[in-house]
mmCIF file of C-alpha atoms and ligand atoms in Angstrom:
data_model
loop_
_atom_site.group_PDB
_atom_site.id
_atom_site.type_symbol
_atom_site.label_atom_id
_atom_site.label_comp_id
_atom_site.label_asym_id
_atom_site.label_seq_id
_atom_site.Cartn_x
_atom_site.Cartn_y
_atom_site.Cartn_z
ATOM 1 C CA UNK A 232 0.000 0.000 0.000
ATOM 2 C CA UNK A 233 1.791 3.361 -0.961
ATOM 3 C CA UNK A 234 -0.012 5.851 1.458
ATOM 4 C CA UNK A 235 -1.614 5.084 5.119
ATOM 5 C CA UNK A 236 -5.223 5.921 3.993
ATOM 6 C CA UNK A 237 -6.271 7.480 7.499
ATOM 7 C CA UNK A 238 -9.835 7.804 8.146
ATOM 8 C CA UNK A 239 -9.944 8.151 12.455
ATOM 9 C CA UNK A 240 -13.143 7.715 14.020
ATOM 10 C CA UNK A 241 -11.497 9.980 16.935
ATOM 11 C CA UNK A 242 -8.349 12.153 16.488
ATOM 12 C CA UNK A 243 -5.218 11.784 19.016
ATOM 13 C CA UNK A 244 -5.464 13.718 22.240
ATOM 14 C CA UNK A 245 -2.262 15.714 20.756
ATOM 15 C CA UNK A 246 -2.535 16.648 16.614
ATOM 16 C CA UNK A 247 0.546 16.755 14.868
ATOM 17 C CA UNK A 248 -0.782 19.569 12.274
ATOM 18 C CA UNK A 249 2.383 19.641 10.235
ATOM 19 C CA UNK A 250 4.503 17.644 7.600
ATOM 20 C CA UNK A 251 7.343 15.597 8.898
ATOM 21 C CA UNK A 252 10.025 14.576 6.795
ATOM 22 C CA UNK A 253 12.431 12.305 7.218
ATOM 23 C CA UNK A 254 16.154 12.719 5.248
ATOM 24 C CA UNK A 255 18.741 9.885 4.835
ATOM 25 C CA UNK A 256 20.542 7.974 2.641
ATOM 26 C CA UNK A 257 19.137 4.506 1.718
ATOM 27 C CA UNK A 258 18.179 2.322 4.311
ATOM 28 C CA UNK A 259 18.553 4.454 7.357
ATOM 29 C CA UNK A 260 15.137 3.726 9.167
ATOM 30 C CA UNK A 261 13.007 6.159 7.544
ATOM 31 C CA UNK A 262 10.295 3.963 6.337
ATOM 32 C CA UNK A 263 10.420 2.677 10.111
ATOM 33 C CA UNK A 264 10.407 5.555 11.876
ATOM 34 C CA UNK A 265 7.978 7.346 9.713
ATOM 35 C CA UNK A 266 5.569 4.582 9.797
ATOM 36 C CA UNK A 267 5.567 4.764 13.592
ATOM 37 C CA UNK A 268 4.772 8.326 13.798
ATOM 38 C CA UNK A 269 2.203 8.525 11.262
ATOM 39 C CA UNK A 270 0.279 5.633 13.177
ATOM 40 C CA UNK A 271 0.700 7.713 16.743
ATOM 41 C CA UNK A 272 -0.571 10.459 15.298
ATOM 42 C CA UNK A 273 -3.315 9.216 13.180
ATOM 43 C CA UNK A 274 -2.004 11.073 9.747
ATOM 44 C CA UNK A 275 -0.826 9.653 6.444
ATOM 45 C CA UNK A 276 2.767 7.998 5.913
ATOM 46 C CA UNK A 277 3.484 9.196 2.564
ATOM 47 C CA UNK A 278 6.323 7.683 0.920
ATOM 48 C CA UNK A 279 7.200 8.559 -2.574
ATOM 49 C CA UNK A 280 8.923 5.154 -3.426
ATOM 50 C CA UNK A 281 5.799 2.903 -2.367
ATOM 51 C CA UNK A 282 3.939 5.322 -4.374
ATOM 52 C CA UNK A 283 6.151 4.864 -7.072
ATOM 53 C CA UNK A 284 6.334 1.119 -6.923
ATOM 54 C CA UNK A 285 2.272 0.885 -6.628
ATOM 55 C CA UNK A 286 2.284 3.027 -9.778
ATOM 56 C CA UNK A 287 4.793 0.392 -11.356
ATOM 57 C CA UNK A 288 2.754 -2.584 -10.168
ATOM 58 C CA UNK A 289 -0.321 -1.216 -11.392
ATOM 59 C CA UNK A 290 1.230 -0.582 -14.514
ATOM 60 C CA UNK A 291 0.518 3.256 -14.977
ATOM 61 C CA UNK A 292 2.179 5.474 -17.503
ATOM 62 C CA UNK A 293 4.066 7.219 -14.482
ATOM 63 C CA UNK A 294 5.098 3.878 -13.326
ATOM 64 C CA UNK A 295 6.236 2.660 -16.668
ATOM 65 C CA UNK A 296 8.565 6.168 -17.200
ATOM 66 C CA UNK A 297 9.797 4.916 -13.531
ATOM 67 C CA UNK A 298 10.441 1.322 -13.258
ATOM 68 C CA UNK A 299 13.802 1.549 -15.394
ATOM 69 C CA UNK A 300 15.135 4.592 -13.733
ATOM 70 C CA UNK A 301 14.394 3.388 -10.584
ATOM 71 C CA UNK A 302 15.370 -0.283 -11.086
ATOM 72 C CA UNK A 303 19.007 1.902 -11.934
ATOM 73 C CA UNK A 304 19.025 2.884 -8.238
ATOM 74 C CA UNK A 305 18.621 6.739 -9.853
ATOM 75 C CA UNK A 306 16.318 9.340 -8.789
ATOM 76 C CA UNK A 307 12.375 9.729 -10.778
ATOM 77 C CA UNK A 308 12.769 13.310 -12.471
ATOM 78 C CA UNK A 309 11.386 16.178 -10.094
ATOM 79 C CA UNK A 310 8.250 16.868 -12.765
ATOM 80 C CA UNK A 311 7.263 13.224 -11.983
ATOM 81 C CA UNK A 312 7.301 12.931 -8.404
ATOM 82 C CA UNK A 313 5.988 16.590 -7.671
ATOM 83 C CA UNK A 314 2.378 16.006 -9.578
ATOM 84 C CA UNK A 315 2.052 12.400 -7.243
ATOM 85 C CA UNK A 316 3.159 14.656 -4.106
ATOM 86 C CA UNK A 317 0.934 17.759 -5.081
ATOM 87 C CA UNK A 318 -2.288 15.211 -5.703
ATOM 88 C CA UNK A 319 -1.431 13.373 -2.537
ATOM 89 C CA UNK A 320 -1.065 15.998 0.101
ATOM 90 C CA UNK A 321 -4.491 18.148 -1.188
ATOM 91 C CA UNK A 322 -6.386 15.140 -0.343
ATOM 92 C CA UNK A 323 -8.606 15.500 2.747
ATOM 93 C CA UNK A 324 -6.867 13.187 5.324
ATOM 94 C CA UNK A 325 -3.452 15.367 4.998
ATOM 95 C CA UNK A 326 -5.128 18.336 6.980
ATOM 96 C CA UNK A 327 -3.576 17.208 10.139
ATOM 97 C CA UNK A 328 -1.081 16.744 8.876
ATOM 98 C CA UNK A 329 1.411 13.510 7.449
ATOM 99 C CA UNK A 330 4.487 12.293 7.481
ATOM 100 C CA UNK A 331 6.943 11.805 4.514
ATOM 101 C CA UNK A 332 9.544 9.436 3.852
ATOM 102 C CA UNK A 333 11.633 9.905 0.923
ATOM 103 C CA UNK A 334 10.270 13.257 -0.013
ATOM 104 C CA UNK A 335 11.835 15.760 -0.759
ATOM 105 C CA UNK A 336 14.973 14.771 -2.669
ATOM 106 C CA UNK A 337 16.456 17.107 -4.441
ATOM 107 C CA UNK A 338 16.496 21.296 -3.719
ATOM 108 C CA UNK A 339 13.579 21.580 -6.298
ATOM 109 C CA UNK A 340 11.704 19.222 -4.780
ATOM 110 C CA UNK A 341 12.448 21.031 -1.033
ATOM 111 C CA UNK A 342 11.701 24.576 -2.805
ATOM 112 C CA UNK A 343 8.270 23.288 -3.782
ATOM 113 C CA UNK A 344 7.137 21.474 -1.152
ATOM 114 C CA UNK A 345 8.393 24.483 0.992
ATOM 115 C CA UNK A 346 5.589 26.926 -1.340
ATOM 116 C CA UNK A 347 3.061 24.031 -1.290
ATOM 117 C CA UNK A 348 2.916 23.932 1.911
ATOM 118 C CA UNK A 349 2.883 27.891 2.565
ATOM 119 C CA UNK A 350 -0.328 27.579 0.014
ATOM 120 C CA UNK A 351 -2.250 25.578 2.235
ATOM 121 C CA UNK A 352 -1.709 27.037 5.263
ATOM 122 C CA UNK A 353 0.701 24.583 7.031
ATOM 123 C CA UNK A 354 3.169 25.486 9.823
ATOM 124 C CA UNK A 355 6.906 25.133 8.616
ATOM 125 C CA UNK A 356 8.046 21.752 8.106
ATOM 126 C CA UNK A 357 9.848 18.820 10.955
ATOM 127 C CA UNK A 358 12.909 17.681 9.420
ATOM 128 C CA UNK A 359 14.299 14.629 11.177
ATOM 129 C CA UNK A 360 18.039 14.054 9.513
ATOM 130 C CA UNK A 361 18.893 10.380 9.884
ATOM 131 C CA UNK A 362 22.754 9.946 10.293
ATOM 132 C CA UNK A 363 23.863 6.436 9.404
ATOM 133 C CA UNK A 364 27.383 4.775 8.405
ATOM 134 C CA UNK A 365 27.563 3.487 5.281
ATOM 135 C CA UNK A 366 28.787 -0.137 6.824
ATOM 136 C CA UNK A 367 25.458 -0.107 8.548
ATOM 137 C CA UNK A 368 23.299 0.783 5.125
ATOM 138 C CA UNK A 369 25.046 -2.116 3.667
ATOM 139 C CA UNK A 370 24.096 -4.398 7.198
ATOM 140 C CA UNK A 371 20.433 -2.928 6.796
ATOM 141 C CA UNK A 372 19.930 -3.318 2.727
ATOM 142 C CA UNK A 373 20.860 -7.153 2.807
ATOM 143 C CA UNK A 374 18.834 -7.666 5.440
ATOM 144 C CA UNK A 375 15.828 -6.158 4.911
ATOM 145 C CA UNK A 376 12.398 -8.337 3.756
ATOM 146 C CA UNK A 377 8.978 -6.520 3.398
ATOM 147 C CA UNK A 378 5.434 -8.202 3.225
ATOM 148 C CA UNK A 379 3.756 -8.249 0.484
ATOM 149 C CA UNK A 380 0.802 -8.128 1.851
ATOM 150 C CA UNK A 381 0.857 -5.016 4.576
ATOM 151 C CA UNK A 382 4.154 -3.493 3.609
ATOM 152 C CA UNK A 383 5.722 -4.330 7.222
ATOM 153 C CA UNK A 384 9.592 -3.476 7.341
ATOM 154 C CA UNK A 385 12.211 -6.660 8.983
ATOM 155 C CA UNK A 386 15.623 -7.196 9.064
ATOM 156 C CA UNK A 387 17.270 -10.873 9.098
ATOM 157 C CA UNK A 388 19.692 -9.426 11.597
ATOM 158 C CA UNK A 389 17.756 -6.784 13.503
ATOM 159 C CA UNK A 390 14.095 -6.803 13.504
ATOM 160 C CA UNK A 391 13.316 -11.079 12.201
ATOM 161 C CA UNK A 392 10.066 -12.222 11.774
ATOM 162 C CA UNK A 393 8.965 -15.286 14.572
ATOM 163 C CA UNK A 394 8.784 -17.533 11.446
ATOM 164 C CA UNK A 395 10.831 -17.300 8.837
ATOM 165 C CA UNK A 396 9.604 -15.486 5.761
ATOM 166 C CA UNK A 397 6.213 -14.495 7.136
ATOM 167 C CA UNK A 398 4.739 -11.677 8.158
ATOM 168 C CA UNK A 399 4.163 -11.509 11.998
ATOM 169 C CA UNK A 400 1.205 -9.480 11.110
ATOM 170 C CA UNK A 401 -0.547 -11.143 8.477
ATOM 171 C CA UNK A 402 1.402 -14.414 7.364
ATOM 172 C CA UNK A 403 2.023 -12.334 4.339
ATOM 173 C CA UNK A 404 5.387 -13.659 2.076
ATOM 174 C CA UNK A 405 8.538 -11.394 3.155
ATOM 175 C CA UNK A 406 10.512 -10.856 -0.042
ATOM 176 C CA UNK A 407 14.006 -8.377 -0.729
ATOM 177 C CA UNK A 408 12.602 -5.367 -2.534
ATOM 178 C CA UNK A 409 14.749 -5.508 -6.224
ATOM 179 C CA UNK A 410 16.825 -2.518 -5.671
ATOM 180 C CA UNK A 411 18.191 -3.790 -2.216
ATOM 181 C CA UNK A 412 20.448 -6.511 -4.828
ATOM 182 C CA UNK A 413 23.846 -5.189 -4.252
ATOM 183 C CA UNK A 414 24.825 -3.837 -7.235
ATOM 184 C CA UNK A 415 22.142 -1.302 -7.143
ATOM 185 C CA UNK A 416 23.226 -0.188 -3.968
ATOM 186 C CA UNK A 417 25.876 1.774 -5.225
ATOM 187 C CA UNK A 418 24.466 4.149 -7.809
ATOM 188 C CA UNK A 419 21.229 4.466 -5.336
ATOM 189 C CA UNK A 420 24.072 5.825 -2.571
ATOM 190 C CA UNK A 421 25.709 7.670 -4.897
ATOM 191 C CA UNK A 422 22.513 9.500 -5.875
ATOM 192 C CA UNK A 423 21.607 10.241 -2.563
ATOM 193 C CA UNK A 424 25.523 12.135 -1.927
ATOM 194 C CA UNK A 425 24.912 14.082 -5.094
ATOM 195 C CA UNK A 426 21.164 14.940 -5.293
ATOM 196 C CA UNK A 427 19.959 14.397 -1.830
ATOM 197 C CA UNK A 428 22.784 15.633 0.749
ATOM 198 C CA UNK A 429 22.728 19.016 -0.378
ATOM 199 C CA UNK A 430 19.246 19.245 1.533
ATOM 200 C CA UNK A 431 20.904 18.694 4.983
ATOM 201 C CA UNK A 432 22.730 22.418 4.212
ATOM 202 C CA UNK A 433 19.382 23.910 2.874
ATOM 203 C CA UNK A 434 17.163 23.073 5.984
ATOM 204 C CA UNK A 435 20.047 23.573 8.297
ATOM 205 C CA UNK A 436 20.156 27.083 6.912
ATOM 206 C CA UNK A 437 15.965 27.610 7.613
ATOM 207 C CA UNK A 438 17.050 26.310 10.934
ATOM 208 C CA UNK A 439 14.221 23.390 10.504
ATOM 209 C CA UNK A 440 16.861 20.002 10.428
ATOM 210 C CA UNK A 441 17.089 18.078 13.695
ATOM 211 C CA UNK A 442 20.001 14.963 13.712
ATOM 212 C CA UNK A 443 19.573 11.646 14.809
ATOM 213 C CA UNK A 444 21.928 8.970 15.318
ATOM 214 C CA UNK A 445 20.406 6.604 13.248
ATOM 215 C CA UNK A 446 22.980 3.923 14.243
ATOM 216 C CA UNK A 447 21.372 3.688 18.044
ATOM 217 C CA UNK A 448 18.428 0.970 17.805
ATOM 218 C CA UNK A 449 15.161 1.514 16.172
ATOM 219 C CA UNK A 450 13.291 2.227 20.085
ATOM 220 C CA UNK A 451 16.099 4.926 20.783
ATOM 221 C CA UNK A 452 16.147 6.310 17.260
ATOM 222 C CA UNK A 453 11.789 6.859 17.650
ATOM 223 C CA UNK A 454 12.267 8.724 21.374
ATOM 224 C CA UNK A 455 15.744 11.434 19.399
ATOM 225 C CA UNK A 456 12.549 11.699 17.206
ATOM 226 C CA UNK A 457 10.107 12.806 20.218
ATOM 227 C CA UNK A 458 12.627 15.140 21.307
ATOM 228 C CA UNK A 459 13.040 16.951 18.097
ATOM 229 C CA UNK A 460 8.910 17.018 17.931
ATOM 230 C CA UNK A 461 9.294 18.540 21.037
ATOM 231 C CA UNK A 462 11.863 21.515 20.453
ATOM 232 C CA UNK A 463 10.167 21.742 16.753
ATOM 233 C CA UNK A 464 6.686 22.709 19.065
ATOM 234 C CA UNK A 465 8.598 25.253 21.594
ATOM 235 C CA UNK A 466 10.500 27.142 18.424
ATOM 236 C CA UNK A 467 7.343 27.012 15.872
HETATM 237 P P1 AP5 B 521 12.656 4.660 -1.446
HETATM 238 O O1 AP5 B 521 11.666 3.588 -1.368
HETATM 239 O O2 AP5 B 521 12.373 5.952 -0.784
HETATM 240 O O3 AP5 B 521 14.054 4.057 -0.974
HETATM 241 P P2 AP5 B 521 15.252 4.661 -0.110
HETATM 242 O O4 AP5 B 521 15.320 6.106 0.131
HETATM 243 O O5 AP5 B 521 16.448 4.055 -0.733
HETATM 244 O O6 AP5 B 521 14.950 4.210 1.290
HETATM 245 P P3 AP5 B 521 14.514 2.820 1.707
HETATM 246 O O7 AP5 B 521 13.042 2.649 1.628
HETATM 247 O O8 AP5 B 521 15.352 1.822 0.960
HETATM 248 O O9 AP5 B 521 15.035 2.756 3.225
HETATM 249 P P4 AP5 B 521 14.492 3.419 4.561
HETATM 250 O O10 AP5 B 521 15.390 4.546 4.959
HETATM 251 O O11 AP5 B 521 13.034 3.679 4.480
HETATM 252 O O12 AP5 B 521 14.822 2.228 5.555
HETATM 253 P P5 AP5 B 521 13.838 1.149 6.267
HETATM 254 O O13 AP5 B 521 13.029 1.796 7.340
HETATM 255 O O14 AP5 B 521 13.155 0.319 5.246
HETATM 256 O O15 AP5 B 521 12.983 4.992 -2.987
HETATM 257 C C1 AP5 B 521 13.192 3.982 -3.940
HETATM 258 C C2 AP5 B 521 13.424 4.606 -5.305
HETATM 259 O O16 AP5 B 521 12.264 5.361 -5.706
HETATM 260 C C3 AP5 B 521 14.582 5.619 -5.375
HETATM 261 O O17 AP5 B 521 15.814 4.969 -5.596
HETATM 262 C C4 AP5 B 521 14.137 6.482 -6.553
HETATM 263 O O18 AP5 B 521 14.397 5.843 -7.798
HETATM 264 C C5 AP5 B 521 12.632 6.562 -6.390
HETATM 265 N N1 AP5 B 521 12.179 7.725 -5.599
HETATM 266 C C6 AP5 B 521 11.523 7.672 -4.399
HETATM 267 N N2 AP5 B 521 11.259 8.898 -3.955
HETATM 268 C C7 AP5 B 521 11.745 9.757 -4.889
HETATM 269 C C8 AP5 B 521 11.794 11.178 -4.961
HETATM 270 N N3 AP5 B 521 11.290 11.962 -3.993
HETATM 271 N N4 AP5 B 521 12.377 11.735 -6.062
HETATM 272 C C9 AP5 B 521 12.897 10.959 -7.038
HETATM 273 N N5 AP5 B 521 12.895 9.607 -7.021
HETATM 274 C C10 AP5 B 521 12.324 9.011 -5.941
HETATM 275 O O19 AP5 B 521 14.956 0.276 7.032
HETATM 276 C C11 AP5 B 521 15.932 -0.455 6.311
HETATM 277 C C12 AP5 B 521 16.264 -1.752 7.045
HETATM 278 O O20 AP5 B 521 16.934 -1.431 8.275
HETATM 279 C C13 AP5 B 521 15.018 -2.579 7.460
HETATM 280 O O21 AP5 B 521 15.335 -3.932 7.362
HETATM 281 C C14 AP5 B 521 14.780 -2.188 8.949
HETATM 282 O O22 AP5 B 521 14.155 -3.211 9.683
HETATM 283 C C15 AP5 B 521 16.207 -1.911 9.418
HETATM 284 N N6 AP5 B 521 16.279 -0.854 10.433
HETATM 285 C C16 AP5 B 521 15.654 0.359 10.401
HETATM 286 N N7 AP5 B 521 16.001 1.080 11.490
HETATM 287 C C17 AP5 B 521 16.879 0.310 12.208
HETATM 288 C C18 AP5 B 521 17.599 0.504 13.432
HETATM 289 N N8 AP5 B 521 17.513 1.654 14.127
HETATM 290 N N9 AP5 B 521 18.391 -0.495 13.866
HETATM 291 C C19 AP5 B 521 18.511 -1.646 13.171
HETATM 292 N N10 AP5 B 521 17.848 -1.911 12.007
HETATM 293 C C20 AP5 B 521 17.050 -0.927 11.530
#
């Protein structure tokens, strides 16, 4: 499922009522940690690469212009993913807010999202910068299985399922996504130093990025990530 389609009978006791994105190279937790906040505060988890890889499974013109760029470990041009993002967020479950993982990319991206969001009348932005060593990435892409069934993230080393290759959740099948096969690592880390990186600078400069050791495990990565929401609320 690309998107958490969030439809609350009863809203959290606190709102969120802002976007949160999360920035890091491949494999550092976001779809993790994103996935938890999103569910704790009741909003969508909007990740561009599920919604790219629904779009490719479905077989839709935008996912047939990005199954061989992305099956190349390189970024979806910007005038692709914007018009998903765009659609996405003006859709009536965003309005408290949601949580992005993977989005933005690139400065273009940033620069819209930044005017999107100023257009319909959101507070500035979380950013939650996910620091990771590149020996872990590789640790985390090899290990990593998803359902196919409800999308839930393992790791062979870190986070195993009770029985092997099924989902905890659903029995679903866990398979390796095909750009975790190691020779697409490369190009898709090499893409995130060149495109993607340059974003740390820009929201450090609008004084909106927040670190996290991304190393520490995936319970004391989520409560760095409580903190920041916490000195994001004082400042704005
Ligand atoms: P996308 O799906 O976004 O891939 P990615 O950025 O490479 O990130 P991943 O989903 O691989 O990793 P993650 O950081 O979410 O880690 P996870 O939580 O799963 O994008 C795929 C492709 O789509 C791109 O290459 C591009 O082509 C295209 N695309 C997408 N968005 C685009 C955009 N905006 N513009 C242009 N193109 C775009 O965790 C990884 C593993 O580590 C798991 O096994 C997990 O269990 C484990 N783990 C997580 N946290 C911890 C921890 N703290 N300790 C131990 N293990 C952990």
């Amino acid at each position: 499922m690309a998107t958490s389609p969030v439809v609350p009978e009863k809203r959290p006791s606190e709102e969120l009522n802002r976007a949160v994105i999360f920035l890091g190279p491949p494999d550092a937790g976001k779809g993790t940690q994103a996935k938890q906040l999103a569910a704790k505060f009741m909003v969508p988890h909007l990740s561009t690469g599920d919604m790219l890889r629904e779009n490719v499974a479905n077989g839709t013109p935008l996912g047939a212009r990005a199954k061989p760029i992305m099956e190349r470990g390189e970024l979806v041009p910007d005038s692709l993913v914007l018009r998903m993002v765009r659609e996405r967020i003006e859709r009536p479950d965003c309005s408290h807010g949601f949580v992005f993982d993977g989005f933005p990319r690139t400065v273009a991206q940033a620069q819209y999202l930044g005017e999107l969001l100023k257009q319909h009348g959101f507070r500035r932005p979380l950013v939650i910068h996910l620091r990771v060593d590149t020996s872990l990435i590789l640790r985390r892409i090899t290990g990593r299985r998803m359902c196919k069934v409800g999308d839930e993230i393992y790791n062979l080393y870190d986070r195993p399922p009770k029985v092997a290759g099924r989902c905890d959740n659903d029995g679903g099948e866990l398979v390796q996504r095909p750009d975790d096969r190691e020779e697409i690592v490369a190009p898709r880390l090499h893409a995130y130093e060149k495109q993607t990186a340059p974003l740390v600078a820009y929201y450090t400069r609008l004084g909106l990025l927040h670190d996290v050791d991304a190393s520490k495990s995936i319970e004391e990565v989520r409560q760095q990530i409580d903190k920041a929401l916490l000195q994001a609320r004082a400042k704005h």
